[in-house]
Short mmCIF file of C-alpha atoms and ligand atoms in Angstrom, two decimals:
data_model
loop_
_atom_site.label_atom_id
_atom_site.label_comp_id
_atom_site.label_asym_id
_atom_site.label_seq_id
_atom_site.Cartn_x
_atom_site.Cartn_y
_atom_site.Cartn_z
CA UNK A 52 0.00 0.00 0.00
CA UNK A 53 1.08 3.54 -0.77
CA UNK A 54 2.00 5.08 2.61
CA UNK A 55 2.25 8.89 2.83
CA UNK A 56 5.79 10.08 3.54
CA UNK A 57 4.66 13.13 5.46
CA UNK A 58 1.48 13.22 7.55
CA UNK A 59 0.27 16.33 9.38
CA UNK A 60 -2.46 16.20 12.01
CA UNK A 61 -4.57 18.97 13.52
CA UNK A 62 -5.17 17.29 16.88
CA UNK A 63 -8.54 18.82 17.69
CA UNK A 64 -11.37 17.99 20.10
CA UNK A 65 -9.62 17.46 23.43
CA UNK A 66 -11.88 19.96 25.20
CA UNK A 67 -15.14 18.61 23.75
CA UNK A 68 -14.06 15.04 24.52
CA UNK A 69 -13.53 15.96 28.17
CA UNK A 70 -16.74 18.00 28.40
CA UNK A 71 -18.78 15.07 27.08
CA UNK A 72 -17.41 13.00 29.96
CA UNK A 73 -18.07 15.70 32.56
CA UNK A 74 -14.31 16.25 32.98
CA UNK A 75 -12.26 19.48 32.88
CA UNK A 76 -10.77 20.41 29.48
CA UNK A 77 -7.30 19.65 30.83
CA UNK A 78 -8.28 15.96 31.18
CA UNK A 79 -8.81 15.96 27.41
CA UNK A 80 -5.35 17.40 26.82
CA UNK A 81 -3.83 14.77 29.10
CA UNK A 82 -5.57 11.96 27.26
CA UNK A 83 -4.57 13.62 23.97
CA UNK A 84 -0.90 13.35 24.97
CA UNK A 85 -1.34 9.56 25.28
CA UNK A 86 -2.81 9.55 21.77
CA UNK A 87 0.36 11.28 20.52
CA UNK A 88 2.38 8.34 21.82
CA UNK A 89 0.05 5.75 20.22
CA UNK A 90 -0.07 7.52 16.86
CA UNK A 91 3.66 8.25 16.71
CA UNK A 92 4.57 4.62 17.43
CA UNK A 93 2.09 3.40 14.83
CA UNK A 94 3.16 5.89 12.15
CA UNK A 95 6.74 4.77 12.77
CA UNK A 96 5.73 1.11 12.40
CA UNK A 97 3.94 1.94 9.12
CA UNK A 98 7.08 3.56 7.69
CA UNK A 99 5.87 7.17 7.68
CA UNK A 100 8.91 9.46 7.46
CA UNK A 101 7.60 12.60 9.13
CA UNK A 102 4.60 13.18 11.39
CA UNK A 103 3.80 16.83 12.10
CA UNK A 104 1.45 17.36 15.04
CA UNK A 105 -0.25 20.70 15.72
CA UNK A 106 0.04 20.99 19.50
CA UNK A 107 -0.32 24.75 20.08
CA UNK A 108 -1.14 27.50 17.61
CA UNK A 109 -0.05 31.13 17.66
CA UNK A 110 -3.75 31.87 18.33
CA UNK A 111 -4.08 29.49 21.32
CA UNK A 112 -2.62 32.16 23.65
CA UNK A 113 -6.16 33.63 23.61
CA UNK A 114 -7.36 30.79 25.85
CA UNK A 115 -7.81 31.19 29.63
CA UNK A 116 -4.53 31.47 31.53
CA UNK A 117 -5.02 28.22 33.47
CA UNK A 118 -5.52 26.22 30.25
CA UNK A 119 -2.47 27.84 28.64
CA UNK A 120 -0.41 27.04 31.76
CA UNK A 121 -1.51 23.43 31.62
CA UNK A 122 -0.61 23.18 27.94
CA UNK A 123 2.84 24.58 28.77
CA UNK A 124 3.35 21.73 31.25
CA UNK A 125 2.28 19.01 28.82
CA UNK A 126 5.59 18.62 26.94
CA UNK A 127 7.30 17.94 30.30
CA UNK A 128 4.72 15.34 31.30
CA UNK A 129 4.85 13.77 27.84
CA UNK A 130 8.60 13.45 27.47
CA UNK A 131 9.12 12.31 31.07
CA UNK A 132 6.78 9.43 30.44
CA UNK A 133 7.64 8.51 26.87
CA UNK A 134 11.18 9.59 25.97
CA UNK A 135 12.57 6.10 26.68
CA UNK A 136 9.99 4.53 24.40
CA UNK A 137 10.73 7.05 21.66
CA UNK A 138 14.43 6.13 21.94
CA UNK A 139 13.76 2.39 21.83
CA UNK A 140 11.68 2.95 18.70
CA UNK A 141 14.34 5.09 17.01
CA UNK A 142 12.01 8.12 16.77
CA UNK A 143 13.58 11.55 16.28
CA UNK A 144 11.84 14.54 17.88
CA UNK A 145 11.90 17.97 16.22
CA UNK A 146 9.74 21.05 16.63
CA UNK A 147 8.39 23.92 14.56
CA UNK A 148 7.32 27.23 16.05
CA UNK A 149 8.65 30.02 18.21
CA UNK A 150 9.65 28.47 21.52
CA UNK A 151 10.79 31.80 23.03
CA UNK A 152 7.35 32.67 24.34
CA UNK A 153 7.13 29.57 26.54
CA UNK A 154 8.45 29.34 30.13
CA UNK A 155 12.09 28.36 30.22
CA UNK A 156 11.46 24.88 31.65
CA UNK A 157 9.04 24.12 28.80
CA UNK A 158 11.63 25.23 26.26
CA UNK A 159 14.34 23.17 27.97
CA UNK A 160 12.31 19.99 28.07
CA UNK A 161 11.61 20.24 24.33
CA UNK A 162 15.20 21.08 23.42
CA UNK A 163 16.40 18.17 25.56
CA UNK A 164 14.10 15.72 23.77
CA UNK A 165 15.30 17.05 20.40
CA UNK A 166 18.91 16.69 21.48
CA UNK A 167 18.51 13.22 23.03
CA UNK A 168 16.82 11.77 19.94
CA UNK A 169 18.83 13.63 17.30
CA UNK A 170 20.75 10.57 16.08
CA UNK A 171 17.63 8.41 15.64
CA UNK A 172 16.81 7.39 12.09
CA UNK A 173 13.17 6.30 12.25
CA UNK A 174 10.11 8.54 12.18
CA UNK A 175 10.65 12.28 12.58
CA UNK A 176 8.06 13.41 15.13
CA UNK A 177 7.71 17.15 14.60
CA UNK A 178 5.74 19.03 17.25
CA UNK A 179 4.26 22.30 15.98
CA UNK A 180 4.17 24.46 19.07
CA UNK A 181 3.44 28.20 19.11
CA UNK A 182 3.29 27.59 15.39
CA UNK A 183 1.30 29.63 12.89
CA UNK A 184 1.66 29.24 9.13
CA UNK A 185 1.38 32.96 8.45
CA UNK A 186 4.10 33.69 11.01
CA UNK A 187 6.24 30.96 9.43
CA UNK A 188 5.88 32.51 5.97
CA UNK A 189 6.64 36.05 7.22
CA UNK A 190 9.73 34.76 9.06
CA UNK A 191 10.85 32.95 5.90
CA UNK A 192 10.52 36.16 3.89
CA UNK A 193 12.47 38.16 6.48
CA UNK A 194 15.22 35.55 6.49
CA UNK A 195 15.40 35.57 2.70
CA UNK A 196 15.49 39.39 2.64
CA UNK A 197 18.46 39.32 5.06
CA UNK A 198 20.28 36.95 2.73
CA UNK A 199 19.65 39.26 -0.22
CA UNK A 200 20.82 42.34 1.71
CA UNK A 201 23.98 40.54 2.84
CA UNK A 202 24.39 39.44 -0.78
CA UNK A 203 24.64 35.78 0.11
CA UNK A 204 21.69 35.29 -2.31
CA UNK A 205 20.51 36.80 -5.55
CA UNK A 206 17.18 38.57 -5.71
CA UNK A 207 15.33 35.65 -7.24
CA UNK A 208 13.84 32.57 -5.71
CA UNK A 209 12.20 29.34 -6.82
CA UNK A 210 9.35 27.75 -4.88
CA UNK A 211 11.64 24.94 -3.82
CA UNK A 212 14.28 27.36 -2.55
CA UNK A 213 11.65 29.31 -0.61
CA UNK A 214 10.52 26.09 1.11
CA UNK A 215 13.94 25.87 2.70
CA UNK A 216 13.35 29.19 4.46
CA UNK A 217 10.34 27.73 6.24
CA UNK A 218 10.27 25.91 9.58
CA UNK A 219 8.93 22.85 7.76
CA UNK A 220 10.46 22.44 4.30
CA UNK A 221 8.64 19.24 3.29
CA UNK A 222 5.48 18.91 1.23
CA UNK A 223 2.65 17.37 3.24
CA UNK A 224 1.12 14.29 1.60
CA UNK A 225 -1.78 13.75 3.98
CA UNK A 226 -3.43 16.25 6.33
CA UNK A 227 -5.85 14.92 8.94
CA UNK A 228 -8.07 17.01 11.22
CA UNK A 229 -9.91 15.28 14.03
CA UNK A 230 -13.15 16.24 15.72
CA UNK A 231 -15.23 17.43 12.82
CA UNK A 232 -14.18 21.03 12.18
CA UNK A 233 -13.69 21.72 8.47
CA UNK A 234 -10.92 24.32 8.58
CA UNK A 235 -7.14 24.66 8.59
CA UNK A 236 -6.75 27.10 11.53
CA UNK A 237 -3.43 28.57 10.30
CA UNK A 238 -1.59 25.24 9.97
CA UNK A 239 0.94 24.60 7.15
CA UNK A 240 -0.60 26.83 4.48
CA UNK A 241 2.35 26.54 2.11
CA UNK A 242 3.08 22.83 2.61
CA UNK A 243 -0.47 21.54 2.04
CA UNK A 244 -0.79 22.95 -1.50
CA UNK A 245 -1.30 19.41 -2.86
CA UNK A 246 -1.96 17.45 0.33
CA UNK A 247 -4.85 15.01 0.49
CA UNK A 248 -7.26 16.18 3.20
CA UNK A 249 -9.15 13.96 5.63
CA UNK A 250 -11.57 15.35 8.20
CA UNK A 251 -12.76 12.79 10.73
CA UNK A 252 -15.43 13.28 13.41
CA UNK A 253 -13.35 11.26 15.90
CA UNK A 254 -12.05 13.42 18.77
CA UNK A 255 -8.25 13.39 19.15
CA UNK A 256 -8.26 11.51 22.51
CA UNK A 257 -10.20 8.68 20.78
CA UNK A 258 -7.98 8.58 17.67
CA UNK A 259 -5.90 5.39 17.55
CA UNK A 260 -3.99 2.90 15.39
CA UNK A 261 -7.13 1.74 13.53
CA UNK A 262 -8.15 5.32 12.77
CA UNK A 263 -4.67 6.10 11.41
CA UNK A 264 -4.75 2.96 9.27
CA UNK A 265 -8.17 3.99 7.94
CA UNK A 266 -6.74 7.37 6.93
CA UNK A 267 -3.71 5.76 5.26
CA UNK A 268 -6.01 3.37 3.36
CA UNK A 269 -8.16 6.29 2.22
CA UNK A 270 -5.02 8.16 1.13
CA UNK A 271 -3.85 5.14 -0.88
CA UNK A 272 -7.13 5.14 -2.83
CA UNK A 273 -6.89 8.81 -3.84
CA UNK A 274 -5.72 9.69 -7.33
CA UNK A 275 -3.17 12.47 -6.83
CA UNK A 276 -2.90 14.33 -10.10
CA UNK A 277 -0.94 17.46 -9.10
CA UNK A 278 -2.68 19.33 -11.89
CA UNK A 279 -1.77 16.71 -14.49
CA UNK A 280 -3.78 13.79 -15.78
CA UNK A 281 -4.36 10.39 -14.22
CA UNK A 282 -1.37 8.14 -14.78
C1 IPE B 468 -7.00 20.59 20.60
O1 IPE B 468 -8.16 20.44 21.32
C2 IPE B 468 -5.83 20.93 21.46
C3 IPE B 468 -5.37 22.33 21.32
C4 IPE B 468 -5.83 23.21 20.47
C5 IPE B 468 -4.30 22.75 22.21
P1 IPE B 468 -9.04 21.68 21.75
O2 IPE B 468 -8.56 22.18 23.06
O3 IPE B 468 -9.11 22.69 20.67
O4 IPE B 468 -10.47 20.98 21.94
P2 IPE B 468 -11.86 21.54 21.46
O5 IPE B 468 -11.74 21.88 20.02
O6 IPE B 468 -12.15 22.75 22.31
O7 IPE B 468 -12.80 20.42 21.72
C1 IPE B 469 -6.16 24.19 16.04
O1 IPE B 469 -7.22 23.91 16.88
C2 IPE B 469 -4.89 24.26 16.82
C3 IPE B 469 -4.40 23.00 17.39
C4 IPE B 469 -4.93 21.82 17.21
C5 IPE B 469 -3.19 23.12 18.16
P1 IPE B 469 -8.12 25.07 17.52
O2 IPE B 469 -9.14 24.39 18.35
O3 IPE B 469 -7.26 26.08 18.18
O4 IPE B 469 -8.77 25.74 16.22
P2 IPE B 469 -10.10 26.57 16.03
O5 IPE B 469 -10.07 27.69 17.04
O6 IPE B 469 -11.25 25.64 16.28
O7 IPE B 469 -10.05 27.05 14.62
MG1 MG B 470 -10.32 23.02 19.09
#
């Protein structure tokens, strides 16, 4: 079966999942962190090269302070519990987004996981955190402009060269959004130009190996034409 090289997931529905169970929203985020483990291990086993997970958007700072504080603690809880398993499974952790706005201990825990797993050669697990696609594109343009001013680059640019100025240079093959919303919410605007899109009603805390397999099977059935004709 044709397995997507790069999968991106908008992990949505933690709050609604918790509310439906009479639990605080934070319980949904906690359960959602367990789903990250399950899905990363399974994507690795399926031979996916890169899994990009939207964990915190540049707009999520608008949420109540106590929820934001809890979300800042989640990377610590997650890596404390699962870093050994990620190592055993040869998974390499990376991140995309501006870490500077997070408390120092949150930044450190992420940088430590990146460092510890940097030699691993299996799945790249990329956590998009304080990530926004518009911010990413603006930063890429600023970086390019600096290179032009310093004359390390000429004033012309191909699409492929521009990709390398982004936090995530790869094309996304499959984009999944859980929990029923039919929108992109400022995720990977450049990289999803030709991605296959799957919107599932399943809330992120309930997403699992079978759901991922269903998405991969659906992807394999799609006829990706990239503007050309069916091969
Ligand atoms: C996704 O779940 C997690 C984050 C955005 C951090 P939500 O917290 O958005 O859950 P819903 O959409 O309110 O149910
Ligand atoms: C998108 O979900 C961001 C993440 C999953 C991290 P949101 O719940 O923030 O998106 P909207 O507000 O429903 O568009
Ligand atoms: Mg949401």
